[in-house]
């Protein structure tokens, strides 16, 4: 069976998608990103070499894999070349022979970054805490039917005319808030040379992917951000501007839903969040020290912006919701080793609002701020699990924790991650997960 698997973050991002995509890429022929842009930061560690991918799929270090930036993405050409130049310095060539950018993907231009800044400043205390990379404004232009797609930009006249039309509005907004306006020439001059350099990468990736699917090639579709940052299903308005969930993989690649054969949720054994927005299980006040311990042990600082990540307990209620909306057929459980130092571990198994237990994940972020989590407390194992590769070598209490999480979210665990490196991985024995990998996986670097 030729598998087409989607990998999705199950929480608020940074679950370790990069590590898992890099690890599984060995067994797939094509790796595709389907949404978001360089707001993502996906870390890959191979021995003592580390990479952070923002726009390029995390399969890029595998030299024989084709990497696709799908139509659902928003691509900043400047960020694309900064990333590919950095990869070239690290010995990974990013060439049109194996990297394709969808002709239908939208471009992020300098005025999108400007609008992102302006919007966040306007919001003040209500700000989203975006990555300020122009992601939201670029998706606004896409939905507003004034966006500039990669293929449109190849024509200099079209590009200039669209920049001119769009800047009229952008400059009005920016000027109203006392910001520095932009000229058509400066935006065009900054953009067009990069688009010319991008030209050999731009192609009809929808056609390519459908042909590949018909030929039975295996495809790994890599999500960025995560379920609770989805513009429809997440903690709106504290979300990103794309459909991060598995459904987005279909619209963001042009591969029909029935082509997708499995959905792997990446679930961290605790929760983090970067930026603003409700976070029911956040370690605050009395637990701030625990939060710092997790932040330091898990090196929880943004891979894109360097911001400290807010840390909290595992939220099984929210992750059950993520399992529903994505249809996880298996999950990879990451960063188990980070919890090695804890005496007790809390897991949120339900939500209480106004003194009543609720059944469904609240739609209103103000309600989410008032949630009283219902916690179960499990004993810690207080011994190192770092780098363990066999399920049987895990301390009994760590195994119990994994089983508890799996039962709470109602999905089998296919893989457990015990460190950032490829090899620090346990195959957990889920037949569905194993069936995606054919001959099995050699986690060796
Ligand atoms: P992503 O955005 O989901 O790809 O995740 P990030 O790369 O932003 O953040 C995950 C961080 O945790 C990275 O620094 C990884 O190298 C690291 N990491 C991944 N898996 C593990 C693990 O099992 N244990 C530990 N200690 N670190 C991990
Ligand atoms: P990966 O793929 C964590 C958050 C931002 C902000 C909100 C909107 O590495 O998991 P945006 O710039 O997208 O408009 O910001 O979404 N955010 C992320 N948080 N991991 C990410 O990506 C994120 N990408 C965006 O912090 O709260
Ligand atoms: Mg990240």
Short mmCIF file of C-alpha atoms and ligand atoms in Angstrom, two decimals:
data_model
loop_
_atom_site.label_atom_id
_atom_site.label_comp_id
_atom_site.label_asym_id
_atom_site.label_seq_id
_atom_site.Cartn_x
_atom_site.Cartn_y
_atom_site.Cartn_z
CA UNK A 1 0.00 0.00 0.00
CA UNK A 2 1.37 3.38 -0.92
CA UNK A 3 0.80 5.62 2.02
CA UNK A 4 -0.05 9.29 2.06
CA UNK A 5 0.24 10.35 5.69
CA UNK A 6 -0.46 13.73 7.26
CA UNK A 7 1.51 14.80 10.34
CA UNK A 8 -0.25 17.39 12.51
CA UNK A 9 0.61 19.12 15.77
CA UNK A 10 -2.01 18.25 18.38
CA UNK A 11 -1.58 21.21 20.74
CA UNK A 12 -0.40 24.83 20.24
CA UNK A 13 2.72 24.03 18.24
CA UNK A 14 6.32 22.93 18.83
CA UNK A 15 5.35 19.37 19.68
CA UNK A 16 8.40 18.04 17.83
CA UNK A 17 6.95 17.74 14.33
CA UNK A 18 10.36 18.45 12.78
CA UNK A 19 12.04 15.54 14.55
CA UNK A 20 9.29 13.10 13.61
CA UNK A 21 9.02 14.20 9.97
CA UNK A 22 12.80 13.92 9.57
CA UNK A 23 12.72 10.46 11.12
CA UNK A 24 9.84 9.12 9.01
CA UNK A 25 10.98 10.82 5.78
CA UNK A 26 13.35 7.90 5.22
CA UNK A 27 10.31 5.75 4.39
CA UNK A 28 8.60 8.22 2.06
CA UNK A 29 9.44 9.50 -1.37
CA UNK A 30 7.99 13.03 -1.17
CA UNK A 31 7.62 15.43 1.79
CA UNK A 32 5.13 18.32 1.46
CA UNK A 33 4.23 21.39 3.51
CA UNK A 34 0.59 22.45 3.00
CA UNK A 35 -0.01 25.61 5.01
CA UNK A 36 1.60 28.40 6.98
CA UNK A 37 4.90 30.00 6.17
CA UNK A 38 8.08 30.88 8.02
CA UNK A 39 6.13 31.36 11.24
CA UNK A 40 6.98 27.67 11.69
CA UNK A 41 10.24 26.56 13.27
CA UNK A 42 10.88 22.83 12.98
CA UNK A 43 14.05 21.51 14.59
CA UNK A 44 15.90 18.49 13.31
CA UNK A 45 18.91 17.02 15.06
CA UNK A 46 21.10 14.48 13.33
CA UNK A 47 24.05 13.50 15.51
CA UNK A 48 25.74 16.77 16.37
CA UNK A 49 24.26 18.62 13.40
CA UNK A 50 21.12 20.67 14.01
CA UNK A 51 18.84 22.32 11.52
CA UNK A 52 15.85 24.61 11.96
CA UNK A 53 13.41 24.53 9.06
CA UNK A 54 10.92 27.34 8.56
CA UNK A 55 9.60 27.01 5.01
CA UNK A 56 11.28 23.90 3.68
CA UNK A 57 9.82 20.52 4.63
CA UNK A 58 11.72 18.69 7.36
CA UNK A 59 12.61 15.93 4.88
CA UNK A 60 15.13 18.27 3.22
CA UNK A 61 18.24 16.75 4.78
CA UNK A 62 17.46 13.44 3.06
CA UNK A 63 19.16 14.11 -0.25
CA UNK A 64 17.06 11.65 -2.26
CA UNK A 65 13.66 13.06 -1.24
CA UNK A 66 11.54 15.49 -3.21
CA UNK A 67 10.31 18.42 -1.13
CA UNK A 68 7.20 20.38 -2.04
CA UNK A 69 5.93 23.74 -0.78
CA UNK A 70 2.22 23.36 -1.43
CA UNK A 71 -0.41 25.78 -2.72
CA UNK A 72 -1.81 26.38 0.79
CA UNK A 73 1.40 28.03 1.95
CA UNK A 74 2.32 31.70 2.13
CA UNK A 75 5.93 32.14 1.03
CA UNK A 76 8.26 35.01 1.71
CA UNK A 77 10.87 34.74 -1.08
CA UNK A 78 13.43 36.51 1.10
CA UNK A 79 12.94 33.96 3.89
CA UNK A 80 13.11 31.12 1.34
CA UNK A 81 16.57 32.15 0.17
CA UNK A 82 17.84 32.96 3.66
CA UNK A 83 16.89 29.44 4.64
CA UNK A 84 18.24 27.74 1.54
CA UNK A 85 21.53 29.69 1.78
CA UNK A 86 21.89 28.64 5.41
CA UNK A 87 21.18 25.02 4.47
CA UNK A 88 23.76 25.19 1.68
CA UNK A 89 26.35 26.30 4.27
CA UNK A 90 25.39 23.22 6.28
CA UNK A 91 25.92 21.02 3.24
CA UNK A 92 22.28 20.60 2.16
CA UNK A 93 21.69 21.75 -1.40
CA UNK A 94 18.27 23.26 -2.12
CA UNK A 95 17.88 22.89 -5.88
CA UNK A 96 14.93 22.98 -8.31
CA UNK A 97 15.69 19.32 -9.11
CA UNK A 98 14.18 18.30 -5.79
CA UNK A 99 12.43 21.34 -4.31
CA UNK A 100 9.18 22.56 -5.83
CA UNK A 101 7.16 25.64 -4.97
CA UNK A 102 3.52 25.69 -5.96
CA UNK A 103 2.58 28.17 -8.66
CA UNK A 104 -0.58 28.74 -6.61
CA UNK A 105 1.13 29.52 -3.29
CA UNK A 106 0.74 33.12 -2.17
CA UNK A 107 3.71 35.38 -1.66
CA UNK A 108 4.47 37.39 1.45
CA UNK A 109 5.66 40.87 0.45
CA UNK A 110 7.32 43.55 2.61
CA UNK A 111 3.97 45.28 3.16
CA UNK A 112 2.54 42.17 4.80
CA UNK A 113 5.21 42.35 7.48
CA UNK A 114 4.44 46.04 7.93
CA UNK A 115 0.72 45.32 8.30
CA UNK A 116 1.42 42.54 10.82
CA UNK A 117 3.34 45.04 13.00
CA UNK A 118 0.66 47.71 12.59
CA UNK A 119 -2.13 45.30 13.47
CA UNK A 120 -0.39 44.03 16.62
CA UNK A 121 0.35 47.57 17.78
CA UNK A 122 -3.27 48.60 17.18
CA UNK A 123 -4.51 45.67 19.24
CA UNK A 124 -2.36 46.56 22.25
CA UNK A 125 -3.42 44.31 25.14
CA UNK A 126 -5.63 42.31 22.79
CA UNK A 127 -2.73 41.44 20.50
CA UNK A 128 -2.30 37.88 19.24
CA UNK A 129 1.44 37.78 19.80
CA UNK A 130 2.10 36.82 16.18
CA UNK A 131 5.53 36.04 14.81
CA UNK A 132 5.33 39.41 12.93
CA UNK A 133 6.26 37.66 9.69
CA UNK A 134 3.29 38.87 7.67
CA UNK A 135 1.45 35.54 7.76
CA UNK A 136 -2.00 36.88 8.73
CA UNK A 137 -2.01 39.82 6.28
CA UNK A 138 -0.91 37.52 3.41
CA UNK A 139 -3.82 35.14 4.11
CA UNK A 140 -6.16 38.16 4.39
CA UNK A 141 -5.11 39.19 0.88
CA UNK A 142 -5.64 35.63 -0.35
CA UNK A 143 -9.20 35.52 1.00
CA UNK A 144 -9.74 39.12 -0.16
CA UNK A 145 -8.79 38.08 -3.73
CA UNK A 146 -5.99 40.59 -4.01
CA UNK A 147 -3.10 38.26 -3.11
CA UNK A 148 -0.15 37.71 -5.40
CA UNK A 149 0.55 34.09 -6.22
CA UNK A 150 4.01 32.77 -7.10
CA UNK A 151 3.07 32.29 -10.76
CA UNK A 152 1.50 35.79 -11.03
CA UNK A 153 4.67 37.40 -9.76
CA UNK A 154 6.76 35.90 -12.57
CA UNK A 155 5.29 38.53 -14.88
CA UNK A 156 6.98 41.83 -13.95
CA UNK A 157 4.12 43.96 -15.24
CA UNK A 158 1.49 42.04 -13.37
CA UNK A 159 3.60 42.10 -10.20
CA UNK A 160 4.12 45.87 -10.38
CA UNK A 161 0.44 46.57 -11.11
CA UNK A 162 -0.72 44.43 -8.17
CA UNK A 163 1.80 45.97 -5.80
CA UNK A 164 0.61 49.40 -6.91
CA UNK A 165 -3.04 48.58 -6.34
CA UNK A 166 -2.43 46.92 -2.95
CA UNK A 167 -0.09 49.61 -1.65
CA UNK A 168 -2.79 52.27 -2.04
CA UNK A 169 -4.78 50.62 0.74
CA UNK A 170 -1.79 49.49 2.78
CA UNK A 171 -0.31 52.98 2.88
CA UNK A 172 -3.64 54.49 3.94
CA UNK A 173 -3.81 52.11 6.91
CA UNK A 174 -0.17 52.51 7.85
CA UNK A 175 -0.33 56.32 7.62
CA UNK A 176 -3.48 56.41 9.76
CA UNK A 177 -1.52 54.73 12.54
CA UNK A 178 1.53 56.94 12.13
CA UNK A 179 3.73 54.30 10.44
CA UNK A 180 6.22 54.65 7.61
CA UNK A 181 4.58 54.11 4.19
CA UNK A 182 6.20 52.16 1.35
CA UNK A 183 6.74 53.11 -2.30
CA UNK A 184 5.82 50.90 -5.24
CA UNK A 185 9.39 51.02 -6.49
CA UNK A 186 10.98 49.89 -3.26
CA UNK A 187 8.56 46.97 -2.86
CA UNK A 188 8.96 45.95 -6.50
CA UNK A 189 12.74 46.29 -6.40
CA UNK A 190 12.97 44.21 -3.24
CA UNK A 191 10.64 41.54 -4.60
CA UNK A 192 11.21 41.01 -8.30
CA UNK A 193 14.89 39.89 -8.19
CA UNK A 194 13.93 37.31 -5.57
CA UNK A 195 11.01 36.11 -7.67
CA UNK A 196 13.36 35.74 -10.65
CA UNK A 197 15.63 33.62 -8.47
CA UNK A 198 12.61 31.62 -7.29
CA UNK A 199 11.34 31.05 -10.86
CA UNK A 200 13.05 27.68 -11.47
CA UNK A 201 11.41 26.27 -8.33
CA UNK A 202 7.87 27.37 -9.26
CA UNK A 203 5.75 24.64 -10.80
CA UNK A 204 2.33 23.01 -10.78
CA UNK A 205 2.77 20.97 -7.62
CA UNK A 206 -0.91 19.91 -7.65
CA UNK A 207 -0.32 18.10 -10.94
CA UNK A 208 2.96 16.66 -9.67
CA UNK A 209 1.44 15.34 -6.44
CA UNK A 210 -1.60 13.80 -8.11
CA UNK A 211 0.58 12.07 -10.67
CA UNK A 212 2.82 10.81 -7.87
CA UNK A 213 -0.24 9.53 -5.97
CA UNK A 214 -1.53 7.72 -9.06
CA UNK A 215 1.89 6.10 -9.52
CA UNK A 216 1.74 4.83 -5.97
CA UNK A 217 4.56 6.95 -4.56
CA UNK A 218 4.55 7.52 -0.81
CA UNK A 219 3.92 11.06 0.42
CA UNK A 220 4.44 12.57 3.87
CA UNK A 221 2.45 15.76 4.39
CA UNK A 222 3.93 17.97 7.12
CA UNK A 223 1.71 20.32 9.08
CA UNK A 224 3.00 23.47 10.70
CA UNK A 225 1.58 25.08 13.85
CA UNK A 226 -1.08 22.86 15.38
CA UNK A 227 -4.74 22.01 15.89
CA UNK A 228 -5.45 24.65 18.54
CA UNK A 229 -3.97 27.36 16.31
CA UNK A 230 -6.28 26.41 13.39
CA UNK A 231 -8.19 29.45 12.11
CA UNK A 232 -11.51 27.52 12.29
CA UNK A 233 -11.04 25.06 15.12
CA UNK A 234 -8.46 26.75 17.32
CA UNK A 235 -8.72 29.22 20.19
CA UNK A 236 -9.92 32.04 17.91
CA UNK A 237 -8.87 34.86 17.62
CA UNK A 238 -5.61 33.66 19.20
CA UNK A 239 -4.78 31.46 16.24
CA UNK A 240 -2.75 31.54 13.05
CA UNK A 241 -4.50 32.33 9.77
CA UNK A 242 -4.50 28.93 8.06
CA UNK A 243 -6.19 25.56 8.41
CA UNK A 244 -3.51 23.68 10.26
CA UNK A 245 -5.66 20.58 10.81
CA UNK A 246 -5.65 17.48 8.59
CA UNK A 247 -8.43 18.82 6.34
CA UNK A 248 -6.08 21.60 5.32
CA UNK A 249 -3.72 18.99 3.92
CA UNK A 250 -6.18 18.30 1.15
CA UNK A 251 -6.93 21.90 0.17
CA UNK A 252 -3.31 22.89 0.72
CA UNK A 253 -1.87 20.26 -1.63
CA UNK A 254 -4.65 19.52 -4.11
CA UNK A 255 -4.68 15.85 -3.07
CA UNK A 256 -8.28 14.69 -2.57
CA UNK A 257 -9.31 13.64 0.97
CA UNK A 258 -9.71 9.96 0.05
CA UNK A 259 -6.08 9.83 -1.09
CA UNK A 260 -4.92 10.41 2.48
CA UNK A 261 -4.37 7.07 4.21
CA UNK A 262 -3.49 8.12 7.75
CA UNK A 263 -3.12 11.02 10.16
CA UNK A 264 -0.36 11.07 12.76
CA UNK A 265 -0.85 13.46 15.66
CA UNK A 266 2.28 14.79 17.31
CA UNK A 267 1.53 14.99 21.01
CA UNK A 268 3.95 16.42 23.54
CA UNK A 269 3.83 14.87 27.01
CA UNK A 270 3.13 18.36 28.38
CA UNK A 271 1.88 21.54 26.75
CA UNK A 272 3.45 24.80 25.62
CA UNK A 273 2.15 27.91 23.95
CA UNK A 274 3.99 30.87 22.39
CA UNK A 275 2.21 34.19 22.09
CA UNK A 276 -1.03 35.30 23.71
CA UNK A 277 -4.29 33.46 24.21
CA UNK A 278 -6.02 31.15 26.69
CA UNK A 279 -4.09 28.19 28.08
CA UNK A 280 -6.11 26.33 30.74
CA UNK A 281 -3.33 24.08 32.07
CA UNK A 282 -0.60 26.74 32.15
CA UNK A 283 1.75 26.49 35.14
CA UNK A 284 1.19 29.85 36.80
CA UNK A 285 1.57 31.42 40.24
CA UNK A 286 2.15 28.46 42.61
CA UNK A 287 3.54 26.34 39.76
CA UNK A 288 5.77 28.95 38.12
CA UNK A 289 8.89 27.14 39.32
CA UNK A 290 7.76 23.89 37.72
CA UNK A 291 7.07 25.87 34.55
CA UNK A 292 10.67 27.15 34.58
CA UNK A 293 12.02 23.66 35.23
CA UNK A 294 10.14 22.30 32.19
CA UNK A 295 11.18 25.29 30.08
CA UNK A 296 14.85 24.70 30.87
CA UNK A 297 14.79 20.91 30.61
CA UNK A 298 12.78 20.99 27.39
CA UNK A 299 14.66 24.02 25.99
CA UNK A 300 11.31 25.65 25.43
CA UNK A 301 12.29 28.79 23.55
CA UNK A 302 10.74 29.61 20.17
CA UNK A 303 12.66 28.11 17.24
CA UNK A 304 11.57 31.08 15.10
CA UNK A 305 11.43 34.04 17.45
CA UNK A 306 13.43 32.90 20.51
CA UNK A 307 10.51 33.83 22.79
CA UNK A 308 10.22 31.74 26.00
CA UNK A 309 7.35 29.29 25.58
CA UNK A 310 4.61 29.25 28.22
CA UNK A 311 4.56 25.79 29.82
CA UNK A 312 1.71 23.73 31.24
CA UNK A 313 0.45 20.25 32.07
CA UNK A 314 -0.76 17.79 29.47
CA UNK A 315 -4.33 18.64 28.48
CA UNK A 316 -6.11 15.43 27.52
CA UNK A 317 -9.44 17.23 27.07
CA UNK A 318 -7.99 19.59 24.43
CA UNK A 319 -6.03 16.76 22.81
CA UNK A 320 -9.19 14.60 22.54
CA UNK A 321 -10.72 17.51 20.66
CA UNK A 322 -7.63 17.63 18.42
CA UNK A 323 -7.95 13.86 17.84
CA UNK A 324 -11.58 14.36 16.75
CA UNK A 325 -11.05 17.21 14.31
CA UNK A 326 -7.97 15.61 12.75
CA UNK A 327 -9.01 11.97 12.93
CA UNK A 328 -5.67 10.82 14.34
CA UNK A 329 -5.08 7.21 13.40
CA UNK A 330 -1.96 7.08 15.57
CA UNK A 331 0.05 9.48 17.70
CA UNK A 332 3.73 10.10 18.33
CA UNK A 333 4.35 11.07 21.93
CA UNK A 334 7.31 13.41 22.33
CA UNK A 335 9.63 14.76 25.03
CA UNK A 336 8.94 12.06 27.60
CA UNK A 337 12.48 12.56 28.95
CA UNK A 338 11.71 16.15 29.93
CA UNK A 339 9.38 14.87 32.66
CA UNK A 340 12.10 12.64 34.23
CA UNK A 341 12.71 15.20 37.01
CA UNK A 342 9.14 15.46 38.32
CA UNK A 343 7.82 13.87 41.53
CA UNK A 344 4.22 14.04 40.37
CA UNK A 345 2.68 14.70 37.00
CA UNK A 346 -0.75 16.21 36.50
CA UNK A 347 -2.97 15.51 33.50
CA UNK A 348 -6.08 17.52 32.73
CA UNK A 349 -8.85 15.02 32.00
CA UNK A 350 -11.82 17.41 31.81
CA UNK A 351 -12.98 21.02 31.91
CA UNK A 352 -15.30 22.70 34.38
CA UNK A 353 -16.99 25.99 33.51
CA UNK A 354 -19.13 27.89 36.03
CA UNK A 355 -18.94 24.86 38.32
CA UNK A 356 -20.27 22.43 35.66
CA UNK A 357 -18.34 19.77 33.77
CA UNK A 358 -18.52 20.48 30.04
CA UNK A 359 -18.62 18.05 27.15
CA UNK A 360 -17.23 20.03 24.24
CA UNK A 361 -14.24 22.30 23.72
CA UNK A 362 -15.41 25.92 24.23
CA UNK A 363 -15.78 28.04 21.10
CA UNK A 364 -15.26 31.34 22.93
CA UNK A 365 -11.80 32.25 24.13
CA UNK A 366 -13.19 34.24 27.08
CA UNK A 367 -14.78 30.99 28.31
CA UNK A 368 -11.48 29.18 27.89
CA UNK A 369 -9.84 31.71 30.15
CA UNK A 370 -12.32 30.80 32.90
CA UNK A 371 -11.90 27.02 32.63
CA UNK A 372 -11.15 25.08 35.79
CA UNK A 373 -9.17 22.04 34.67
CA UNK A 374 -10.03 18.69 36.29
CA UNK A 375 -6.72 17.01 37.08
CA UNK A 376 -5.58 13.45 37.63
CA UNK A 377 -2.23 13.16 39.41
CA UNK A 378 0.20 10.42 38.44
CA UNK A 379 3.46 9.52 40.16
CA UNK A 380 6.67 10.57 38.44
CA UNK A 381 9.41 8.01 37.68
CA UNK A 382 12.39 10.12 38.78
CA UNK A 383 14.90 8.31 36.64
CA UNK A 384 16.37 9.07 33.24
CA UNK A 385 14.49 7.97 30.13
CA UNK A 386 16.74 10.01 27.87
CA UNK A 387 17.66 8.16 24.72
CA UNK A 388 15.79 4.94 25.59
CA UNK A 389 14.92 2.99 22.44
CA UNK A 390 12.98 -0.01 23.77
CA UNK A 391 9.53 0.11 25.35
CA UNK A 392 10.56 -2.51 27.88
CA UNK A 393 13.43 -0.36 29.09
CA UNK A 394 11.11 2.43 30.21
CA UNK A 395 10.46 2.64 33.95
CA UNK A 396 7.04 1.18 34.79
CA UNK A 397 5.65 4.56 35.82
CA UNK A 398 6.70 6.17 32.55
CA UNK A 399 4.92 3.35 30.68
CA UNK A 400 1.86 3.91 32.85
CA UNK A 401 1.95 7.63 31.99
CA UNK A 402 2.11 6.83 28.25
CA UNK A 403 -0.77 4.35 28.59
CA UNK A 404 -2.82 6.85 30.57
CA UNK A 405 -2.41 9.52 27.89
CA UNK A 406 -3.23 7.07 25.11
CA UNK A 407 -6.39 5.93 26.90
CA UNK A 408 -7.48 9.48 27.68
CA UNK A 409 -7.19 10.66 24.08
CA UNK A 410 -8.47 7.38 22.64
CA UNK A 411 -5.66 6.86 20.13
CA UNK A 412 -2.86 4.27 20.04
CA UNK A 413 0.72 5.48 20.48
CA UNK A 414 2.93 4.56 17.50
CA UNK A 415 6.15 6.13 18.64
CA UNK A 416 7.66 7.64 21.77
CA UNK A 417 10.41 10.22 21.59
CA UNK A 418 13.03 10.30 24.35
CA UNK A 419 15.38 12.99 23.03
CA UNK A 420 15.84 15.40 20.14
CA UNK A 421 17.98 13.09 18.02
CA UNK A 422 16.67 10.70 15.40
CA UNK A 423 17.87 7.66 17.29
CA UNK A 424 16.30 8.64 20.61
CA UNK A 425 13.06 6.98 19.68
CA UNK A 426 10.94 4.02 20.79
CA UNK A 427 8.74 2.18 18.29
CA UNK A 428 5.71 1.58 20.50
CA UNK A 429 4.16 -1.33 18.58
CA UNK A 430 1.00 0.22 17.08
CA UNK A 431 0.22 -1.92 13.99
CA UNK A 432 -1.36 1.01 12.09
CA UNK A 433 1.69 3.19 12.58
CA UNK A 434 4.07 0.34 11.75
CA UNK A 435 2.18 -0.45 8.54
CA UNK A 436 3.10 3.02 7.19
CA UNK A 437 6.77 2.26 7.46
CA UNK A 438 6.98 -0.87 5.34
CA UNK A 439 10.23 -2.55 6.22
CA UNK A 440 10.34 -0.74 9.55
CA UNK A 441 12.48 2.14 10.53
CA UNK A 442 16.16 2.37 11.15
CA UNK A 443 16.41 5.28 13.51
CA UNK A 444 20.19 5.34 13.15
CA UNK A 445 21.59 8.67 11.93
P1 LIG B 1 8.02 21.61 15.96
O1 LIG B 1 7.71 23.05 15.69
O2 LIG B 1 6.81 20.82 16.28
O3 LIG B 1 8.85 20.96 14.88
O4 LIG B 1 8.91 21.60 17.28
P2 LIG B 1 10.19 22.53 17.57
O5 LIG B 1 11.33 22.03 16.76
O6 LIG B 1 9.83 23.97 17.45
O7 LIG B 1 10.40 22.27 19.12
C1 LIG B 1 10.64 21.00 19.60
C2 LIG B 1 12.00 21.03 20.35
O8 LIG B 1 12.13 19.87 21.13
C3 LIG B 1 13.20 21.04 19.43
O9 LIG B 1 14.23 21.75 20.06
C4 LIG B 1 13.55 19.56 19.31
O10 LIG B 1 14.91 19.35 19.00
C5 LIG B 1 13.23 19.08 20.69
N1 LIG B 1 12.78 17.69 20.80
C6 LIG B 1 12.01 16.96 19.94
N2 LIG B 1 11.72 15.75 20.48
C7 LIG B 1 12.31 15.73 21.70
C8 LIG B 1 12.34 14.76 22.76
O11 LIG B 1 11.75 13.70 22.68
N3 LIG B 1 13.04 15.11 23.88
C9 LIG B 1 13.68 16.30 24.02
N4 LIG B 1 14.34 16.54 25.14
N5 LIG B 1 13.67 17.23 23.04
C10 LIG B 1 12.98 16.95 21.90
P1 LIG B 2 5.48 25.41 14.66
O1 LIG B 2 5.18 24.90 13.26
C1 LIG B 2 4.08 27.81 18.01
C2 LIG B 2 1.63 31.32 17.04
C3 LIG B 2 2.20 32.69 17.31
C4 LIG B 2 0.92 33.45 17.61
C5 LIG B 2 -0.07 32.83 16.63
C6 LIG B 2 -0.27 33.64 15.36
O2 LIG B 2 6.94 25.60 14.91
O3 LIG B 2 4.80 24.58 15.68
P2 LIG B 2 1.23 34.05 13.22
O4 LIG B 2 2.59 34.67 13.06
O5 LIG B 2 1.12 32.66 12.71
O6 LIG B 2 0.13 34.93 12.67
O7 LIG B 2 0.97 34.00 14.82
O8 LIG B 2 0.43 31.55 16.31
N1 LIG B 2 2.48 30.45 16.19
C7 LIG B 2 3.18 29.40 16.64
N2 LIG B 2 3.34 28.93 17.90
N3 LIG B 2 4.64 27.16 16.98
C8 LIG B 2 4.48 27.60 15.71
O9 LIG B 2 4.89 26.90 14.64
C9 LIG B 2 3.75 28.80 15.49
N4 LIG B 2 3.41 29.51 14.41
C10 LIG B 2 2.63 30.52 14.84
O10 LIG B 2 3.09 32.66 18.41
O11 LIG B 2 0.48 33.15 18.91
MG1 LIG B 3 8.36 24.95 16.26
#
